[in-house]
PDB file of C-alpha atoms in Angstrom:
ATOM      1  CA  MET A  14      10.395  -9.897 -14.483  1.00  0.00           C
ATOM      2  CA  LYS A  15      13.366  -7.571 -12.968  1.00  0.00           C
ATOM      3  CA  ARG A  16      13.451  -7.100  -9.239  1.00  0.00           C
ATOM      4  CA  TYR A  17      15.329  -4.741  -7.307  1.00  0.00           C
ATOM      5  CA  LEU A  18      16.903  -5.227  -4.153  1.00  0.00           C
ATOM      6  CA  GLN A  19      18.098  -2.557  -1.327  1.00  0.00           C
ATOM      7  CA  GLN A  20      20.103  -2.755   1.763  1.00  0.00           C
ATOM      8  CA  GLU A  21      20.288   0.743   2.643  1.00  0.00           C
ATOM      9  CA  PRO A  22      17.809   1.848   5.124  1.00  0.00           C
ATOM     10  CA  LEU A  23      16.814   4.897   3.064  1.00  0.00           C
ATOM     11  CA  LEU A  24      17.976   6.367  -0.365  1.00  0.00           C
ATOM     12  CA  VAL A  25      17.149   9.510  -2.402  1.00  0.00           C
ATOM     13  CA  GLN A  26      17.477  10.119  -6.284  1.00  0.00           C
ATOM     14  CA  GLN A  27      16.729  12.739  -8.536  1.00  0.00           C
ATOM     15  CA  VAL A  28      16.492  11.926 -12.430  1.00  0.00           C
ATOM     16  CA  GLU A  29      15.500  14.251 -15.059  1.00  0.00           C
ATOM     17  CA  THR A  30      15.040  12.241 -18.535  1.00  0.00           C
ATOM     18  CA  SER A  31      13.056  12.317 -21.701  1.00  0.00           C
ATOM     19  CA  GLN A  32      12.685   9.027 -21.703  1.00  0.00           C
ATOM     20  CA  TRP A  33      12.120   6.261 -19.620  1.00  0.00           C
ATOM     21  CA  LEU A  34      14.927   3.232 -19.743  1.00  0.00           C
ATOM     22  CA  LEU A  35      14.223   1.085 -17.027  1.00  0.00           C
ATOM     23  CA  PRO A  36      11.855  -2.237 -17.608  1.00  0.00           C
ATOM     24  CA  VAL A  37       8.630  -2.864 -15.963  1.00  0.00           C
ATOM     25  CA  HIS A  38       9.840  -4.175 -12.393  1.00  0.00           C
ATOM     26  CA  THR A  39       9.186  -4.692  -8.682  1.00  0.00           C
ATOM     27  CA  HIS A  40      11.680  -3.820  -5.632  1.00  0.00           C
ATOM     28  CA  ASP A  41      11.591  -5.433  -1.957  1.00  0.00           C
ATOM     29  CA  PHE A  42      11.220  -2.061  -0.766  1.00  0.00           C
ATOM     30  CA  TYR A  43       8.447   1.283  -0.334  1.00  0.00           C
ATOM     31  CA  GLU A  44       9.046   4.090  -2.779  1.00  0.00           C
ATOM     32  CA  LEU A  45       7.741   7.475  -2.774  1.00  0.00           C
ATOM     33  CA  ILE A  46       7.812   9.082  -6.105  1.00  0.00           C
ATOM     34  CA  LEU A  47       7.460  13.062  -6.612  1.00  0.00           C
ATOM     35  CA  ILE A  48       6.940  14.284  -9.940  1.00  0.00           C
ATOM     36  CA  GLY A  49       8.969  17.724 -10.019  1.00  0.00           C
ATOM     37  CA  LYS A  50       8.044  18.654 -13.529  1.00  0.00           C
ATOM     38  CA  GLY A  51       6.893  17.249 -16.794  1.00  0.00           C
ATOM     39  CA  SER A  52       4.156  14.707 -18.122  1.00  0.00           C
ATOM     40  CA  GLY A  53       3.506  11.379 -18.910  1.00  0.00           C
ATOM     41  CA  TYR A  54       1.961   8.146 -17.962  1.00  0.00           C
ATOM     42  CA  HIS A  55       2.633   5.756 -14.658  1.00  0.00           C
ATOM     43  CA  ILE A  56       2.035   1.828 -15.556  1.00  0.00           C
ATOM     44  CA  ILE A  57       1.294   0.272 -12.146  1.00  0.00           C
ATOM     45  CA  ASN A  58       0.239  -2.998 -11.898  1.00  0.00           C
ATOM     46  CA  ASP A  59      -1.065  -3.227 -15.848  1.00  0.00           C
ATOM     47  CA  ASN A  60      -3.056   0.035 -15.410  1.00  0.00           C
ATOM     48  CA  ARG A  61      -1.911   3.025 -17.226  1.00  0.00           C
ATOM     49  CA  PHE A  62      -2.770   6.999 -15.441  1.00  0.00           C
ATOM     50  CA  PRO A  63      -1.658  10.283 -16.767  1.00  0.00           C
ATOM     51  CA  TYR A  64       0.928  11.876 -14.285  1.00  0.00           C
ATOM     52  CA  THR A  65       2.131  15.666 -14.379  1.00  0.00           C
ATOM     53  CA  THR A  66       3.700  18.019 -12.400  1.00  0.00           C
ATOM     54  CA  GLY A  67       3.539  18.019  -8.484  1.00  0.00           C
ATOM     55  CA  ASP A  68       1.679  14.286  -8.486  1.00  0.00           C
ATOM     56  CA  VAL A  69       3.088  11.913  -5.926  1.00  0.00           C
ATOM     57  CA  TYR A  70       2.883   8.323  -5.682  1.00  0.00           C
ATOM     58  CA  PHE A  71       3.331   5.257  -3.018  1.00  0.00           C
ATOM     59  CA  LEU A  72       4.310   2.443  -3.915  1.00  0.00           C
ATOM     60  CA  GLY A  73       4.925  -1.063  -1.864  1.00  0.00           C
ATOM     61  CA  PRO A  74       7.156  -4.479  -2.696  1.00  0.00           C
ATOM     62  CA  SER A  75       3.689  -5.510  -4.645  1.00  0.00           C
ATOM     63  CA  ASP A  76       3.713  -3.517  -7.028  1.00  0.00           C
ATOM     64  CA  HIS A  77       5.030  -3.732 -10.717  1.00  0.00           C
ATOM     65  CA  HIS A  78       5.469  -0.435 -12.477  1.00  0.00           C
ATOM     66  CA  SER A  79       7.218   1.522 -15.289  1.00  0.00           C
ATOM     67  CA  PHE A  80       6.801   5.341 -16.450  1.00  0.00           C
ATOM     68  CA  SER A  81       5.933   6.654 -20.336  1.00  0.00           C
ATOM     69  CA  VAL A  82       7.634  10.126 -20.444  1.00  0.00           C
ATOM     70  CA  VAL A  83       5.448  12.311 -22.487  1.00  0.00           C
ATOM     71  CA  GLU A  84       7.106  15.607 -21.579  1.00  0.00           C
ATOM     72  CA  LYS A  85      10.607  16.006 -20.347  1.00  0.00           C
ATOM     73  CA  THR A  86      10.203  14.811 -16.513  1.00  0.00           C
ATOM     74  CA  GLN A  87      11.856  15.623 -13.039  1.00  0.00           C
ATOM     75  CA  PHE A  88      11.468  12.463 -11.036  1.00  0.00           C
ATOM     76  CA  CYS A  89      12.392  12.254  -7.283  1.00  0.00           C
ATOM     77  CA  PHE A  90      12.514   8.691  -5.813  1.00  0.00           C
ATOM     78  CA  LEU A  91      12.738   8.210  -2.061  1.00  0.00           C
ATOM     79  CA  THR A  92      13.218   4.499  -1.550  1.00  0.00           C
ATOM     80  CA  PHE A  93      13.497   2.698   2.054  1.00  0.00           C
ATOM     81  CA  THR A  94      12.699  -0.159   3.737  1.00  0.00           C
ATOM     82  CA  ASP A  95      10.381  -1.668   6.160  1.00  0.00           C
ATOM     83  CA  ALA A  96      12.680  -1.880   8.967  1.00  0.00           C
ATOM     84  CA  TYR A  97      13.661   1.504   8.447  1.00  0.00           C
ATOM     85  CA  LEU A  98      10.218   3.212   8.638  1.00  0.00           C
ATOM     86  CA  SER A  99       9.293   0.842  11.697  1.00  0.00           C
ATOM     87  CA  GLY A 100      12.163   2.171  13.501  1.00  0.00           C
ATOM     88  CA  LEU A 101      11.661   5.617  13.390  1.00  0.00           C
ATOM     89  CA  ALA A 102      10.446   6.924  16.737  1.00  0.00           C
ATOM     90  CA  ASN A 103       8.158   9.680  15.511  1.00  0.00           C
ATOM     91  CA  VAL A 104       6.128   7.835  13.466  1.00  0.00           C
ATOM     92  CA  LYS A 105       3.132   6.433  15.356  1.00  0.00           C
ATOM     93  CA  ASN A 106       2.724   2.659  14.335  1.00  0.00           C
ATOM     94  CA  THR A 107      -1.030   3.321  13.398  1.00  0.00           C
ATOM     95  CA  VAL A 108       0.336   5.578  10.940  1.00  0.00           C
ATOM     96  CA  TRP A 109       2.826   3.127   9.074  1.00  0.00           C
ATOM     97  CA  LYS A 110       0.319   0.511   9.380  1.00  0.00           C
ATOM     98  CA  ARG A 111      -2.217   2.324   7.371  1.00  0.00           C
ATOM     99  CA  ILE A 112       0.139   3.289   4.688  1.00  0.00           C
ATOM    100  CA  LYS A 113       1.479  -0.186   4.493  1.00  0.00           C
ATOM    101  CA  THR A 114      -2.476  -1.339   4.348  1.00  0.00           C
ATOM    102  CA  TYR A 115      -2.837   1.318   1.010  1.00  0.00           C
ATOM    103  CA  SER A 116       0.486  -0.086  -0.338  1.00  0.00           C
ATOM    104  CA  LEU A 117      -1.435  -3.881  -0.545  1.00  0.00           C
ATOM    105  CA  HIS A 118      -4.417  -2.286  -2.314  1.00  0.00           C
ATOM    106  CA  THR A 119      -2.758  -0.766  -5.280  1.00  0.00           C
ATOM    107  CA  THR A 120      -4.223  -3.577  -7.427  1.00  0.00           C
ATOM    108  CA  GLN A 121      -7.560  -2.453  -6.014  1.00  0.00           C
ATOM    109  CA  GLY A 122      -7.343   0.785  -7.494  1.00  0.00           C
ATOM    110  CA  PHE A 123      -5.826   3.048  -5.142  1.00  0.00           C
ATOM    111  CA  THR A 124      -3.210   3.743  -7.500  1.00  0.00           C
ATOM    112  CA  GLY A 125      -3.629   7.655  -9.019  1.00  0.00           C
ATOM    113  CA  SER A 126      -1.524  10.393  -7.410  1.00  0.00           C
ATOM    114  CA  LEU A 127      -1.933  10.550  -3.745  1.00  0.00           C
ATOM    115  CA  VAL A 128      -1.655  14.621  -3.306  1.00  0.00           C
ATOM    116  CA  LYS A 129      -4.371  16.542  -5.112  1.00  0.00           C
ATOM    117  CA  THR A 130      -4.101  20.197  -3.751  1.00  0.00           C
ATOM    118  CA  ALA A 131      -1.401  22.552  -4.525  1.00  0.00           C
ATOM    119  CA  THR A 132      -1.285  23.526  -0.675  1.00  0.00           C
ATOM    120  CA  ASP A 133       0.217  20.114   0.277  1.00  0.00           C
ATOM    121  CA  GLN A 134       2.047  19.350  -3.006  1.00  0.00           C
ATOM    122  CA  GLN A 135       3.905  22.925  -1.488  1.00  0.00           C
ATOM    123  CA  HIS A 136       4.462  21.320   1.543  1.00  0.00           C
ATOM    124  CA  LEU A 137       5.901  18.157   0.220  1.00  0.00           C
ATOM    125  CA  ASN A 138       8.153  20.271  -1.796  1.00  0.00           C
ATOM    126  CA  ALA A 139       9.238  22.465   0.792  1.00  0.00           C
ATOM    127  CA  LEU A 140       9.860  19.136   3.183  1.00  0.00           C
ATOM    128  CA  LEU A 141      11.848  17.463   0.394  1.00  0.00           C
ATOM    129  CA  SER A 142      14.263  20.381  -0.468  1.00  0.00           C
ATOM    130  CA  ILE A 143      15.061  20.434   3.183  1.00  0.00           C
ATOM    131  CA  LEU A 144      15.910  16.398   2.894  1.00  0.00           C
ATOM    132  CA  LEU A 145      18.080  16.910   0.088  1.00  0.00           C
ATOM    133  CA  SER A 146      20.056  19.751   1.941  1.00  0.00           C
ATOM    134  CA  GLU A 147      20.991  16.856   4.653  1.00  0.00           C
ATOM    135  CA  GLN A 148      22.393  14.457   1.995  1.00  0.00           C
ATOM    136  CA  LYS A 149      25.312  13.184   2.943  1.00  0.00           C
ATOM    137  CA  GLY A 150      26.551  10.990  -0.050  1.00  0.00           C
ATOM    138  CA  PRO A 151      25.643  10.775  -3.651  1.00  0.00           C
ATOM    139  CA  ARG A 152      22.168   8.675  -2.670  1.00  0.00           C
ATOM    140  CA  GLN A 153      22.259   7.971   1.064  1.00  0.00           C
ATOM    141  CA  LEU A 154      20.988   9.823   3.755  1.00  0.00           C
ATOM    142  CA  SER A 155      21.144   9.769   7.452  1.00  0.00           C
ATOM    143  CA  SER A 156      20.612  12.102  10.386  1.00  0.00           C
ATOM    144  CA  PRO A 157      17.911  13.005  13.203  1.00  0.00           C
ATOM    145  CA  ILE A 158      17.021  15.738  11.013  1.00  0.00           C
ATOM    146  CA  VAL A 159      16.204  13.447   7.786  1.00  0.00           C
ATOM    147  CA  ASP A 160      14.387  10.875  10.563  1.00  0.00           C
ATOM    148  CA  ALA A 161      12.037  13.796  11.441  1.00  0.00           C
ATOM    149  CA  LEU A 162      11.319  14.855   8.361  1.00  0.00           C
ATOM    150  CA  MET A 163      10.438  11.608   6.965  1.00  0.00           C
ATOM    151  CA  GLY A 164       8.002  11.508   9.602  1.00  0.00           C
ATOM    152  CA  VAL A 165       6.555  14.313   9.093  1.00  0.00           C
ATOM    153  CA  MET A 166       6.538  13.488   5.231  1.00  0.00           C
ATOM    154  CA  LEU A 167       4.930  10.144   5.859  1.00  0.00           C
ATOM    155  CA  SER A 168       2.302  11.606   8.266  1.00  0.00           C
ATOM    156  CA  LEU A 169       1.065  13.762   5.617  1.00  0.00           C
ATOM    157  CA  ILE A 170       0.778  10.958   3.205  1.00  0.00           C
ATOM    158  CA  GLU A 171      -1.083   9.202   5.714  1.00  0.00           C
ATOM    159  CA  ARG A 172      -3.568  11.879   5.802  1.00  0.00           C
ATOM    160  CA  GLN A 173      -4.159  11.880   1.686  1.00  0.00           C
ATOM    161  CA  ILE A 174      -4.526   8.141   2.034  1.00  0.00           C
ATOM    162  CA  THR A 175      -7.274   8.447   4.849  1.00  0.00           C
ATOM    163  CA  GLN A 176      -8.927  11.282   2.924  1.00  0.00           C
ATOM    164  CA  GLN A 177      -9.011   9.132  -0.451  1.00  0.00           C
ATOM    165  CA  GLN A 178     -10.339   6.354   1.422  1.00  0.00           C
ATOM    166  CA  LEU A 179     -12.759   8.137   3.403  1.00  0.00           C
ATOM    167  CA  LYS A 180     -14.060   9.990  -0.301  1.00  0.00           C
ATOM    168  CA  SER A 181     -14.523   6.628  -2.023  1.00  0.00           C
ATOM    169  CA  ILE A 182     -17.011   5.377   0.880  1.00  0.00           C
ATOM    170  CA  HIS A 183     -18.910   8.433   1.466  1.00  0.00           C
ATOM    171  CA  THR A 184     -19.499   9.416  -2.241  1.00  0.00           C
ATOM    172  CA  LEU A 185     -21.430   6.585  -3.138  1.00  0.00           C
ATOM    173  CA  THR A 186     -25.237   6.514  -2.886  1.00  0.00           C
ATOM    174  CA  PRO A 187     -26.560   4.630   0.211  1.00  0.00           C
ATOM    175  CA  SER A 188     -28.711   1.785  -1.500  1.00  0.00           C
ATOM    176  CA  ALA A 189     -27.124   0.895  -5.085  1.00  0.00           C
ATOM    177  CA  ASP A 190     -23.597   0.890  -3.840  1.00  0.00           C
ATOM    178  CA  LEU A 191     -23.939  -0.705  -0.639  1.00  0.00           C
ATOM    179  CA  ILE A 192     -21.568  -3.415  -1.589  1.00  0.00           C
ATOM    180  CA  PRO A 193     -18.709  -1.189  -3.190  1.00  0.00           C
ATOM    181  CA  LYS A 194     -18.847   0.782  -0.005  1.00  0.00           C
ATOM    182  CA  ILE A 195     -18.218  -2.557   2.230  1.00  0.00           C
ATOM    183  CA  ILE A 196     -15.889  -4.054  -0.045  1.00  0.00           C
ATOM    184  CA  ALA A 197     -13.538  -0.240   0.228  1.00  0.00           C
ATOM    185  CA  TYR A 198     -14.175  -0.673   3.838  1.00  0.00           C
ATOM    186  CA  ILE A 199     -12.865  -4.128   4.368  1.00  0.00           C
ATOM    187  CA  CYS A 200      -9.793  -3.004   2.271  1.00  0.00           C
ATOM    188  CA  GLN A 201      -8.986   0.179   4.255  1.00  0.00           C
ATOM    189  CA  HIS A 202      -9.433  -2.024   7.663  1.00  0.00           C
ATOM    190  CA  ILE A 203      -8.245  -5.726   6.512  1.00  0.00           C
ATOM    191  CA  MET A 204      -5.321  -5.372   9.141  1.00  0.00           C
ATOM    192  CA  GLN A 205      -7.565  -4.402  12.095  1.00  0.00           C
ATOM    193  CA  PRO A 206      -9.825  -7.475  12.652  1.00  0.00           C
ATOM    194  CA  GLU A 207     -12.161  -5.351  15.475  1.00  0.00           C
ATOM    195  CA  SER A 208     -13.052  -3.444  13.037  1.00  0.00           C
ATOM    196  CA  LEU A 209     -14.406  -6.239  10.538  1.00  0.00           C
ATOM    197  CA  ARG A 210     -16.735  -8.003  13.066  1.00  0.00           C
ATOM    198  CA  ILE A 211     -19.999  -8.345  11.578  1.00  0.00           C
ATOM    199  CA  GLU A 212     -21.602  -6.246  14.401  1.00  0.00           C
ATOM    200  CA  GLN A 213     -18.977  -3.381  13.964  1.00  0.00           C
ATOM    201  CA  LEU A 214     -19.822  -3.368   9.897  1.00  0.00           C
ATOM    202  CA  ALA A 215     -23.211  -3.464  10.769  1.00  0.00           C
ATOM    203  CA  ASP A 216     -23.344  -0.652  12.953  1.00  0.00           C
ATOM    204  CA  VAL A 217     -21.093   1.484   9.784  1.00  0.00           C
ATOM    205  CA  PHE A 218     -23.505   0.825   7.416  1.00  0.00           C
ATOM    206  CA  HIS A 219     -26.608   1.343   9.565  1.00  0.00           C
ATOM    207  CA  TYR A 220     -28.131  -2.570   8.850  1.00  0.00           C
ATOM    208  CA  SER A 221     -28.851  -5.238  11.289  1.00  0.00           C
ATOM    209  CA  PRO A 222     -26.259  -8.088  11.223  1.00  0.00           C
ATOM    210  CA  GLY A 223     -28.427 -10.451   9.877  1.00  0.00           C
ATOM    211  CA  HIS A 224     -29.672  -8.195   6.905  1.00  0.00           C
ATOM    212  CA  LEU A 225     -26.368  -6.904   6.036  1.00  0.00           C
ATOM    213  CA  SER A 226     -25.010 -10.414   5.569  1.00  0.00           C
ATOM    214  CA  ALA A 227     -27.787 -11.708   3.492  1.00  0.00           C
ATOM    215  CA  LEU A 228     -27.385  -8.602   1.368  1.00  0.00           C
ATOM    216  CA  PHE A 229     -23.869  -9.026   1.188  1.00  0.00           C
ATOM    217  CA  LYS A 230     -24.167 -13.156  -0.005  1.00  0.00           C
ATOM    218  CA  GLN A 231     -27.220 -12.263  -2.139  1.00  0.00           C
ATOM    219  CA  GLN A 232     -25.074  -9.781  -4.449  1.00  0.00           C
ATOM    220  CA  VAL A 233     -21.642 -11.176  -4.283  1.00  0.00           C
ATOM    221  CA  GLY A 234     -22.226 -15.098  -3.818  1.00  0.00           C
ATOM    222  CA  GLU A 235     -20.373 -15.752  -0.888  1.00  0.00           C
ATOM    223  CA  SER A 236     -20.765 -14.823   2.848  1.00  0.00           C
ATOM    224  CA  LEU A 237     -18.965 -11.562   4.307  1.00  0.00           C
ATOM    225  CA  GLN A 238     -16.724 -13.887   6.744  1.00  0.00           C
ATOM    226  CA  HIS A 239     -15.538 -16.061   3.679  1.00  0.00           C
ATOM    227  CA  TYR A 240     -14.768 -13.024   1.798  1.00  0.00           C
ATOM    228  CA  ILE A 241     -12.616 -11.132   4.487  1.00  0.00           C
ATOM    229  CA  ILE A 242     -10.716 -14.498   4.891  1.00  0.00           C
ATOM    230  CA  GLN A 243      -9.884 -15.017   1.379  1.00  0.00           C
ATOM    231  CA  TYR A 244      -8.792 -11.488   0.767  1.00  0.00           C
ATOM    232  CA  LYS A 245      -6.460 -11.156   4.024  1.00  0.00           C
ATOM    233  CA  LEU A 246      -5.105 -14.653   3.263  1.00  0.00           C
ATOM    234  CA  LYS A 247      -4.400 -13.080  -0.649  1.00  0.00           C
ATOM    235  CA  LEU A 248      -2.618 -10.307   0.832  1.00  0.00           C
ATOM    236  CA  VAL A 249      -0.729 -12.584   3.301  1.00  0.00           C
ATOM    237  CA  GLU A 250       0.515 -14.945  -0.110  1.00  0.00           C
ATOM    238  CA  LYS A 251       1.830 -11.509  -1.565  1.00  0.00           C
ATOM    239  CA  ARG A 252       3.707 -10.876   1.957  1.00  0.00           C
ATOM    240  CA  LEU A 253       5.251 -14.458   1.440  1.00  0.00           C
ATOM    241  CA  ARG A 254       6.055 -13.788  -2.104  1.00  0.00           C
ATOM    242  CA  LEU A 255       7.589 -10.555  -2.169  1.00  0.00           C
ATOM    243  CA  SER A 256       8.730  -9.788   1.391  1.00  0.00           C
ATOM    244  CA  SER A 257      11.342 -10.848   3.940  1.00  0.00           C
ATOM    245  CA  LEU A 258       8.999 -10.871   7.066  1.00  0.00           C
ATOM    246  CA  THR A 259       8.708 -13.916   8.941  1.00  0.00           C
ATOM    247  CA  VAL A 260       5.320 -15.998   9.162  1.00  0.00           C
ATOM    248  CA  SER A 261       5.271 -14.707  12.903  1.00  0.00           C
ATOM    249  CA  GLN A 262       5.470 -11.184  11.651  1.00  0.00           C
ATOM    250  CA  ILE A 263       3.062 -11.498   8.903  1.00  0.00           C
ATOM    251  CA  ALA A 264       0.447 -13.200  11.409  1.00  0.00           C
ATOM    252  CA  ASP A 265       1.026 -10.484  13.656  1.00  0.00           C
ATOM    253  CA  GLU A 266       0.843  -7.889  11.299  1.00  0.00           C
ATOM    254  CA  PHE A 267      -2.641  -9.282   9.794  1.00  0.00           C
ATOM    255  CA  GLY A 268      -4.068  -9.652  13.312  1.00  0.00           C
ATOM    256  CA  PHE A 269      -4.223 -13.511  13.431  1.00  0.00           C
ATOM    257  CA  THR A 270      -4.780 -14.976  17.284  1.00  0.00           C
ATOM    258  CA  ASP A 271      -1.025 -16.899  16.549  1.00  0.00           C
ATOM    259  CA  ILE A 272       1.083 -18.697  13.897  1.00  0.00           C
ATOM    260  CA  CYS A 273      -1.487 -21.680  14.465  1.00  0.00           C
ATOM    261  CA  HIS A 274      -4.466 -19.965  13.410  1.00  0.00           C
ATOM    262  CA  LEU A 275      -2.899 -18.937  10.040  1.00  0.00           C
ATOM    263  CA  ASN A 276      -1.288 -21.886   9.426  1.00  0.00           C
ATOM    264  CA  LYS A 277      -4.778 -23.589   9.792  1.00  0.00           C
ATOM    265  CA  LEU A 278      -6.480 -20.981   7.608  1.00  0.00           C
ATOM    266  CA  PHE A 279      -3.815 -20.972   4.865  1.00  0.00           C
ATOM    267  CA  LYS A 280      -3.850 -24.360   4.448  1.00  0.00           C
ATOM    268  CA  ARG A 281      -7.106 -24.993   3.866  1.00  0.00           C
ATOM    269  CA  TYR A 282      -6.676 -22.273   1.021  1.00  0.00           C
ATOM    270  CA  TYR A 283      -3.621 -22.999  -0.259  1.00  0.00           C
ATOM    271  CA  ARG A 284      -2.996 -26.868   0.622  1.00  0.00           C
ATOM    272  CA  HIS A 285       0.178 -25.609   2.096  1.00  0.00           C
ATOM    273  CA  THR A 286       1.410 -23.765   5.575  1.00  0.00           C
ATOM    274  CA  PRO A 287       3.034 -20.683   5.046  1.00  0.00           C
ATOM    275  CA  MET A 288       6.205 -21.714   5.396  1.00  0.00           C
ATOM    276  CA  VAL A 289       6.327 -24.369   2.964  1.00  0.00           C
ATOM    277  CA  TYR A 290       4.387 -22.374   0.893  1.00  0.00           C
ATOM    278  CA  ARG A 291       7.485 -19.629   0.840  1.00  0.00           C
ATOM    279  CA  ARG A 292       9.893 -22.371   0.332  1.00  0.00           C
ATOM    280  CA  VAL A 293       8.266 -24.133  -2.897  1.00  0.00           C
ATOM    281  CA  ARG A 294       7.024 -20.632  -4.499  1.00  0.00           C
ATOM    282  CA  VAL A 295      10.024 -18.174  -3.953  1.00  0.00           C
TER     283      VAL A 295
END
């Protein structure tokens, strides 16, 4: 599969086309895609979703995707590196961490358009227009104004992500859909170890710790703790294959006590330490 690399911190590109020519691909950067006009299908991680004017998509390095254009489409692509976003002074660490967490879970079904209301679509388009007016070269953007605009856009995206995830939890019925609720909550808080303690989970879902643990194991076939560890390590494995983060940075990102803690758990499930695994698999 084709993999695209990007050295520049932030790039923007507008394209209007009746035919999507790029192959299915992955990349080493984050990508915000806005549909200016047109319709068709967005194929993300082998899932097919219809798109239309105003839709907004956010993709991370773990995703592979392509488009199938039905009606001539205007695309706007904002691509940026982790280092660029991490360095923005006006973006809170919690905001960027939540967005990155979302990008890890696109294979879990969070893959449709992020923006659902006309008002928010108008806000994003207005910000994009100002952003493009600051363009200095064919595709590259760089200025304090651009950084401020990117901060506002990402805050808006983070708000949409939070609303989607809360809706996925609270629209389920209390009893029959308990397990999907728990799994959605785990996905949302996988980088926050304190939120995944059994006492906290029990408080959120209004069960005693023992009762909640027993229900989960009965329906899923494994303990809550085991499920959380396996899921977290699966995301760590993706980071090792698809990012340039150091093992120390990955351990910190997912809330491991230290590298030794991560090494011990990872080796138990993957038979290698993270560093060795990256060397033999990448």
